[in-house]
mmCIF file of C-alpha atoms and ligand atoms in Angstrom:
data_model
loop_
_atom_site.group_PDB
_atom_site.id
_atom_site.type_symbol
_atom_site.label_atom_id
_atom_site.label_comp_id
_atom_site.label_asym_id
_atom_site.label_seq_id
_atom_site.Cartn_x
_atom_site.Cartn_y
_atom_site.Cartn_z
ATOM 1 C CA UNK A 1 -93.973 -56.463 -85.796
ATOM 2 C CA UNK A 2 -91.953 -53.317 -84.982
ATOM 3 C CA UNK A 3 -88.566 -53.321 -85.396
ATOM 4 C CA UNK A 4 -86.421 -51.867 -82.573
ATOM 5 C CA UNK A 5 -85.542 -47.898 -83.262
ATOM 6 C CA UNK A 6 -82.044 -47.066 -84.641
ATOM 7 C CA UNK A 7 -79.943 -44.774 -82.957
ATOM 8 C CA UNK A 8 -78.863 -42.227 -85.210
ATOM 9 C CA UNK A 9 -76.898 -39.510 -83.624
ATOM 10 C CA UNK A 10 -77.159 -35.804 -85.134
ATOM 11 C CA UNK A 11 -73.751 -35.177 -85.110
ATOM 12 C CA UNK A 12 -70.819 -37.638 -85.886
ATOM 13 C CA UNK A 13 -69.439 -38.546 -82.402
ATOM 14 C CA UNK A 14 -65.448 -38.734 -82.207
ATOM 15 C CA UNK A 15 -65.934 -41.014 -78.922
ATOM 16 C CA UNK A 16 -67.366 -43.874 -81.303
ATOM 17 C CA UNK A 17 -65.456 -46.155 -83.558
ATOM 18 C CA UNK A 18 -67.379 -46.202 -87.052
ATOM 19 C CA UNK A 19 -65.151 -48.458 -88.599
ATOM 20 C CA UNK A 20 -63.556 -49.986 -85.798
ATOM 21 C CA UNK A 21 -59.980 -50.641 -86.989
ATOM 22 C CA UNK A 22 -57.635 -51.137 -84.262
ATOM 23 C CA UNK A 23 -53.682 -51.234 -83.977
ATOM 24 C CA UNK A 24 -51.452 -50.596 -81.867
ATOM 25 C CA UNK A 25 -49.254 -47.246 -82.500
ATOM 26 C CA UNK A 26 -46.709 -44.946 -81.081
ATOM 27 C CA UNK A 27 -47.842 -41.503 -80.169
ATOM 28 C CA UNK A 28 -45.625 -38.910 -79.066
ATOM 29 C CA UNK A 29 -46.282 -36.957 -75.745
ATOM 30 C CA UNK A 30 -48.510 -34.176 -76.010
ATOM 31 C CA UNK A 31 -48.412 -30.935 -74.321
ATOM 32 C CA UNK A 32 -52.235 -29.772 -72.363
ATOM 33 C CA UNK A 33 -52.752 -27.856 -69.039
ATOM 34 C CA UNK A 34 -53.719 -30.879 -66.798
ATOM 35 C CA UNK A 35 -57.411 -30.829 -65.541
ATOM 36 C CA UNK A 36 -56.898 -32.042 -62.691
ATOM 37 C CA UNK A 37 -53.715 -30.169 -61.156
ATOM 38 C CA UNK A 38 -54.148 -27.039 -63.670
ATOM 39 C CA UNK A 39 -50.114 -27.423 -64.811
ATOM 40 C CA UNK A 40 -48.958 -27.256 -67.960
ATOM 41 C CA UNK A 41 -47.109 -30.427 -68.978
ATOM 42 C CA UNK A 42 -46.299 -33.526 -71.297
ATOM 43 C CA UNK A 43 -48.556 -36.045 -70.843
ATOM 44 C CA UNK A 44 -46.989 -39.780 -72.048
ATOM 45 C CA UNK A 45 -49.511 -42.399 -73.142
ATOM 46 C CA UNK A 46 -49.753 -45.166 -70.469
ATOM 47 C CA UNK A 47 -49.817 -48.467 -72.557
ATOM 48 C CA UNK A 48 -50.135 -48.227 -76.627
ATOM 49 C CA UNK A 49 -52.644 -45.977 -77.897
ATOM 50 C CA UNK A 50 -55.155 -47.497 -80.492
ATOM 51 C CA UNK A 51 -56.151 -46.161 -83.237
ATOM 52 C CA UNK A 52 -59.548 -46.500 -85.431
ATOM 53 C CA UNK A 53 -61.628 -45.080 -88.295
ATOM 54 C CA UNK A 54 -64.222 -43.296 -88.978
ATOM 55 C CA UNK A 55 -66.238 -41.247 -91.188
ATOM 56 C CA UNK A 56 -65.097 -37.440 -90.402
ATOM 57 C CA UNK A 57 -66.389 -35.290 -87.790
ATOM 58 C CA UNK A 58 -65.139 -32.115 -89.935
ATOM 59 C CA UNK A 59 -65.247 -33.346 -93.692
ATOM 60 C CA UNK A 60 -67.642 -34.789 -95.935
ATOM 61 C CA UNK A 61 -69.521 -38.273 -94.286
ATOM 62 C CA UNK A 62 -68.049 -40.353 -97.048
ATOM 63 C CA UNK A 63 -64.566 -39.626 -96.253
ATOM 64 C CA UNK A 64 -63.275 -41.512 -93.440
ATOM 65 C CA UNK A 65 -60.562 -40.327 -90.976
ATOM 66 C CA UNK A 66 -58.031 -42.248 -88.576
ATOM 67 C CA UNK A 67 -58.013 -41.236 -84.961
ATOM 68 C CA UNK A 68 -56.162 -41.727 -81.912
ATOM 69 C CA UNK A 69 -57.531 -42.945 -78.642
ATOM 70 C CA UNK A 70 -54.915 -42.915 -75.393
ATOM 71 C CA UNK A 71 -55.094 -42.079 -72.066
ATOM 72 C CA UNK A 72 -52.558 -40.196 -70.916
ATOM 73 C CA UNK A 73 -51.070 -39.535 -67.345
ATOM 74 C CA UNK A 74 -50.241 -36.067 -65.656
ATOM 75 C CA UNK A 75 -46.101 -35.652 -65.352
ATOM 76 C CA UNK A 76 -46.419 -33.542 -62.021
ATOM 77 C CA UNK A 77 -45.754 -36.247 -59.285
ATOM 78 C CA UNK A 78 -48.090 -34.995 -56.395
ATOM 79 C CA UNK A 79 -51.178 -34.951 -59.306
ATOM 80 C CA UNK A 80 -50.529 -37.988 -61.713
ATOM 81 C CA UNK A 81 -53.681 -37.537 -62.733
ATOM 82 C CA UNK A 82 -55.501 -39.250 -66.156
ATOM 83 C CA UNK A 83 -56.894 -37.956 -69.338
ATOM 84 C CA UNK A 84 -58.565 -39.590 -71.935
ATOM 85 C CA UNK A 85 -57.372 -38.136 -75.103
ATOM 86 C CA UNK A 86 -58.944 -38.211 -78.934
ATOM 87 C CA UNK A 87 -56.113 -37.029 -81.699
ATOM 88 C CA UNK A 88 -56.143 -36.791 -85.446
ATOM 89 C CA UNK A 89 -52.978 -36.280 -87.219
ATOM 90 C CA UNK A 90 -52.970 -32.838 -86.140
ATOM 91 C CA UNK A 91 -52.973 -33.018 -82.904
ATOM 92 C CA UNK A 92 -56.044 -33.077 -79.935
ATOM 93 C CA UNK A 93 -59.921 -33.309 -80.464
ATOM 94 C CA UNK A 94 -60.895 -33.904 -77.883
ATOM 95 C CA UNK A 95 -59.565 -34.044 -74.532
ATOM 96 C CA UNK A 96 -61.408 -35.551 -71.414
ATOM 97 C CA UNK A 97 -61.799 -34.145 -68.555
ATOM 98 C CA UNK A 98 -61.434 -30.703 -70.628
ATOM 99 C CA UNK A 99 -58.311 -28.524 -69.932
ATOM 100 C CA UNK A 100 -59.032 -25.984 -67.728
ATOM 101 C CA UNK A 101 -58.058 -21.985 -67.682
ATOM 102 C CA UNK A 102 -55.409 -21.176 -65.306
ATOM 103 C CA UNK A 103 -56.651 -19.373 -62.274
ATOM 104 C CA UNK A 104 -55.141 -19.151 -58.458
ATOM 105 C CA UNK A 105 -57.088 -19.649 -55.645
ATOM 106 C CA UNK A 106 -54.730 -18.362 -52.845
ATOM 107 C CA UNK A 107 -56.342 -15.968 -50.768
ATOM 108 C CA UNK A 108 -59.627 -16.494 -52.009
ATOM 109 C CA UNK A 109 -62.773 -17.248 -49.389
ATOM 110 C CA UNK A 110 -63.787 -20.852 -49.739
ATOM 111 C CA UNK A 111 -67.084 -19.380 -50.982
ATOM 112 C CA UNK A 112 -64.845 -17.792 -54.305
ATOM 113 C CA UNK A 113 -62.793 -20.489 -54.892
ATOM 114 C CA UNK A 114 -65.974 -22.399 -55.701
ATOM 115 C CA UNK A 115 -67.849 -19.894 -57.812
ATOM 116 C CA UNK A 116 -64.216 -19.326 -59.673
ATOM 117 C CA UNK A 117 -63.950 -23.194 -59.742
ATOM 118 C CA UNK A 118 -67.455 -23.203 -61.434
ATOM 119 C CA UNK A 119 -66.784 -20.828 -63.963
ATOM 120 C CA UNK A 120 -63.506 -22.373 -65.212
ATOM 121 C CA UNK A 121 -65.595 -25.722 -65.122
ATOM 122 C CA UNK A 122 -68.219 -24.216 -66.937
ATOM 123 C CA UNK A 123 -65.800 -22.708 -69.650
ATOM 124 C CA UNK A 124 -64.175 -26.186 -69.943
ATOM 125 C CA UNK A 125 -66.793 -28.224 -70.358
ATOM 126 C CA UNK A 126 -68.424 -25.318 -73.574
ATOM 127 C CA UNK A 127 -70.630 -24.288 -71.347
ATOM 128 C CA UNK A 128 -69.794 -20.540 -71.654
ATOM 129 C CA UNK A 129 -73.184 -18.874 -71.011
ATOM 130 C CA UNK A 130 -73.363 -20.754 -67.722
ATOM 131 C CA UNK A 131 -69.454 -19.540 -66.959
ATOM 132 C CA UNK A 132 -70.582 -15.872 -67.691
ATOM 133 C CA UNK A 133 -73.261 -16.310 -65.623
ATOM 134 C CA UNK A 134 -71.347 -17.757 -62.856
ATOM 135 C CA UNK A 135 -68.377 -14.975 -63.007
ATOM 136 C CA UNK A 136 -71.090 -12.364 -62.874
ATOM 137 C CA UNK A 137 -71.806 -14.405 -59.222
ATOM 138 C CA UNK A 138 -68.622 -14.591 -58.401
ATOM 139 C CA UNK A 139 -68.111 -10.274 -58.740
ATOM 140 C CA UNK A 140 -71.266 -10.151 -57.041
ATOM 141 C CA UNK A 141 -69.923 -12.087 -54.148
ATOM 142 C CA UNK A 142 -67.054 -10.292 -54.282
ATOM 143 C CA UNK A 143 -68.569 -6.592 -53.782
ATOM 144 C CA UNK A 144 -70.641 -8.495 -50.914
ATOM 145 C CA UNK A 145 -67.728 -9.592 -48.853
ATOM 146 C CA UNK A 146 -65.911 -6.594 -49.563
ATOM 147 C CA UNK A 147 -69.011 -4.208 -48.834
ATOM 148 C CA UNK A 148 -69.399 -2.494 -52.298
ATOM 149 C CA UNK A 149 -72.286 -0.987 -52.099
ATOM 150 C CA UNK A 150 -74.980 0.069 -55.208
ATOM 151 C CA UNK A 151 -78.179 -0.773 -56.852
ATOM 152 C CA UNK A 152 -76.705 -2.709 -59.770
ATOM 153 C CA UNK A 153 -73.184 -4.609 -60.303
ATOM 154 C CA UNK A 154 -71.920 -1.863 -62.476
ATOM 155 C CA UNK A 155 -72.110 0.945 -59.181
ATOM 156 C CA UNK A 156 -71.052 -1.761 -56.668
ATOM 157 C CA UNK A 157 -67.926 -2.337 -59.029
ATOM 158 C CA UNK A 158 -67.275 1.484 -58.908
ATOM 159 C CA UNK A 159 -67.573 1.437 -55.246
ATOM 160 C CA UNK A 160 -65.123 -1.515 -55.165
ATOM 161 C CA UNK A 161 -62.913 0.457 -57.295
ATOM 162 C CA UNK A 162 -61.734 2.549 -54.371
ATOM 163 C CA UNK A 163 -60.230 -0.039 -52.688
ATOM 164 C CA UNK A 164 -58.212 -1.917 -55.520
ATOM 165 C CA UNK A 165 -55.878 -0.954 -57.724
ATOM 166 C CA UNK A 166 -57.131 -1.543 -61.257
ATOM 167 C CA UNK A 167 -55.899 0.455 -64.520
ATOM 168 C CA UNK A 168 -58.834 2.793 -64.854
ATOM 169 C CA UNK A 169 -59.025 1.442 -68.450
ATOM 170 C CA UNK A 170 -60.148 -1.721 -67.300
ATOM 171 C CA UNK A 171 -63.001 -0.825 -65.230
ATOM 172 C CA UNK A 172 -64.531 0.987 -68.490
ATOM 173 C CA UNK A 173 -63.971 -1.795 -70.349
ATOM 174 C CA UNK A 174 -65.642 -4.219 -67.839
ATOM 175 C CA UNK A 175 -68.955 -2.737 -69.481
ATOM 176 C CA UNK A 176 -68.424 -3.951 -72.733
ATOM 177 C CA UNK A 177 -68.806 -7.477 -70.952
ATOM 178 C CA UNK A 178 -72.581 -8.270 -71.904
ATOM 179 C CA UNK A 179 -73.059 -10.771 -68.695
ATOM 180 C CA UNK A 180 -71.687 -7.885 -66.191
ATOM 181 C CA UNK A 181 -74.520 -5.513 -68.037
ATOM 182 C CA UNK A 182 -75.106 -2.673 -65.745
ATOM 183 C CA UNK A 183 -79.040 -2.711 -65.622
ATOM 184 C CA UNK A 184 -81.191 -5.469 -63.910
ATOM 185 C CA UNK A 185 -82.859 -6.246 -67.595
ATOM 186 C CA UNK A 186 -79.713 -7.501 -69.115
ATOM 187 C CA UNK A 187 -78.974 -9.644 -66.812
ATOM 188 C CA UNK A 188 -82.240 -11.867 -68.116
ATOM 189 C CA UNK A 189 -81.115 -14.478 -70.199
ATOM 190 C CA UNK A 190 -81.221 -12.713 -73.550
ATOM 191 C CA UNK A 191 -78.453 -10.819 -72.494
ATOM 192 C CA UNK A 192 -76.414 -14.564 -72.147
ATOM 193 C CA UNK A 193 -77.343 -15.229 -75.901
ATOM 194 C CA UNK A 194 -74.433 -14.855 -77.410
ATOM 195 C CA UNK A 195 -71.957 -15.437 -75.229
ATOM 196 C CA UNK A 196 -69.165 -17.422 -76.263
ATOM 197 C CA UNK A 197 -66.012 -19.378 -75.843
ATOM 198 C CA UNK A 198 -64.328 -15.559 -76.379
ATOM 199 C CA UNK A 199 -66.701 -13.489 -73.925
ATOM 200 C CA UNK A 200 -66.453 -16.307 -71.776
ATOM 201 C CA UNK A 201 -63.144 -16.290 -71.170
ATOM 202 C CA UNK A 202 -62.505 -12.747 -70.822
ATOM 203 C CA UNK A 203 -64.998 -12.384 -68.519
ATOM 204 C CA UNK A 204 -63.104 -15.111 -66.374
ATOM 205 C CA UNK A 205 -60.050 -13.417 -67.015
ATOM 206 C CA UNK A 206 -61.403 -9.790 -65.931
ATOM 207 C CA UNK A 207 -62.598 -11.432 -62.794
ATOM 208 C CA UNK A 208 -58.867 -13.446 -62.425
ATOM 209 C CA UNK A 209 -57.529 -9.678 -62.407
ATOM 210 C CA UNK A 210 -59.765 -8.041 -60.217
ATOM 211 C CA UNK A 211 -59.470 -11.236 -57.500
ATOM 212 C CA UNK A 212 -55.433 -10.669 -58.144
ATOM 213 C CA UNK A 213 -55.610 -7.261 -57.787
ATOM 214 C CA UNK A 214 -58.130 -7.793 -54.489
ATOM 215 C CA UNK A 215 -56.566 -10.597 -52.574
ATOM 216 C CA UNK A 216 -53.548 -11.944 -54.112
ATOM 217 C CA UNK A 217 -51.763 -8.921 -54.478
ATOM 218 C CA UNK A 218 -52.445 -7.983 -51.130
ATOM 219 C CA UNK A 219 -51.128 -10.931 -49.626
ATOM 220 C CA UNK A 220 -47.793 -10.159 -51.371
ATOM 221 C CA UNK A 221 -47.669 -6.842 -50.250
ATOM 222 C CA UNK A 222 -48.672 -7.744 -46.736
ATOM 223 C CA UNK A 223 -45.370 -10.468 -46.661
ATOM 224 C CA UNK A 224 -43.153 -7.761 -47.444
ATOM 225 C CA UNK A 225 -44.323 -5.386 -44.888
ATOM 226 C CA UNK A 226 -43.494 -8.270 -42.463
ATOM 227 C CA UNK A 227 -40.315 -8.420 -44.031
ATOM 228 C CA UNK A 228 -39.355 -5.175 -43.654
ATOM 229 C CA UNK A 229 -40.540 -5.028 -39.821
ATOM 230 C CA UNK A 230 -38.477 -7.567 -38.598
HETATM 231 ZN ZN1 ZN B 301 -51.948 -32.854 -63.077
#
């Protein structure tokens, strides 16, 4: 007779209780950029968060380790939004739904909200090769609806560059960016290889600078010319 197959994970998991000691204890609020509503705050446990033990996720499997499980509830009234939160005595292991990067959507086509909205998932979620890949879209997209013309990204970002304003050390840094390689060959996957949380978000926050520079600041500057004629 067979017996049934254990499950035995690779990695410890900090969403299961080894031990499975529970009691009730006071956490202080902690402060994370809300997933939901993107503003920084300090999220207050709603109920008593529980605590339990198990072997560590970062030390030796025979020691064992006390963690906190509480869901916790956005401060900014119009969001109020929930997060499922994993501490150790130091503070957050893991936070669910991720915290996500700051980035502001006004002025942005409905089509580059979502690509942005992708890559900042992407990024949250430590998936930072698919976040390159998706703020290399998103400057594609960008050149497209703003008529950048050239055979690769790299000469439609030059073209683009004549109708932002962008330090000029900025653009020649944007090719130190493996995903925004200037050829067709390293955009192939190799190229995404090594991309990680660090290239990731730098790459989101080039692109947060360029859409700034593109549509936000223009908006601004478009309000005060109004301004100024009446
Ligand atoms: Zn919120």
């Amino acid at each position: 007779m067979n017996s049934p197959p254990t499950f035995v994970p690779d990695e410890p998991n900090v969403f299961r209780a080894e031990l499975g000691v529970s009691q009730e204890v006071g956490r202080n609020a902690l402060s994370i950029r809300c997933p939901h509503c993107r503003e920084l705050g300090s999220f207050n446990p709603v109920g008593n968060p529980r605590s339990y033990s198990k072997r560590g996720k970062f030390g030796p499997n025979t020691s064992t380790s006390t963690y906190y499980a509480s869901i916790r509830i956005c401060p900014n009234v119009k969001c109020r939004g929930l997060v499922f939160i994993i501490e150790d005595d130091n503070g957050p292991v893991e936070i669910e739904p991720p915290q996500l990067l700051d980035f502001n959507p006004d002025g942005l086509s409905p089509r580059l909200q979502q690509t942005l909205k992708e890559a900042v998932a992407c990024h949250g979620a430590g998936a930072y090769r698919a976040a390159a890949m998706m703020v290399r879209r998103l400057l594609e997209e960008i050149c497209d609806e703003n008529k950048a013309a050239g055979t690769n990204l790299h000469q439609r970002l030059v073209s683009l560059k004549t109708a932002i304003i962008l330090p000029e050390p900025l653009f020649e840094a944007m090719n130190e960016l493996k995903a925004l390689g200037n050829d067709a060959a390293h955009i192939e996957a190799k190229a995404y290889d090594n991309i990680g949380a660090d290239e990731a978000q730098d790459s989101i926050e080039l692109a947060k600078e360029i859409v700034k520079a593109l549509y936000q600041l223009k908006g601004l500057i478009a309000r005060l010319q109004a301004r100024k004629a009446t």
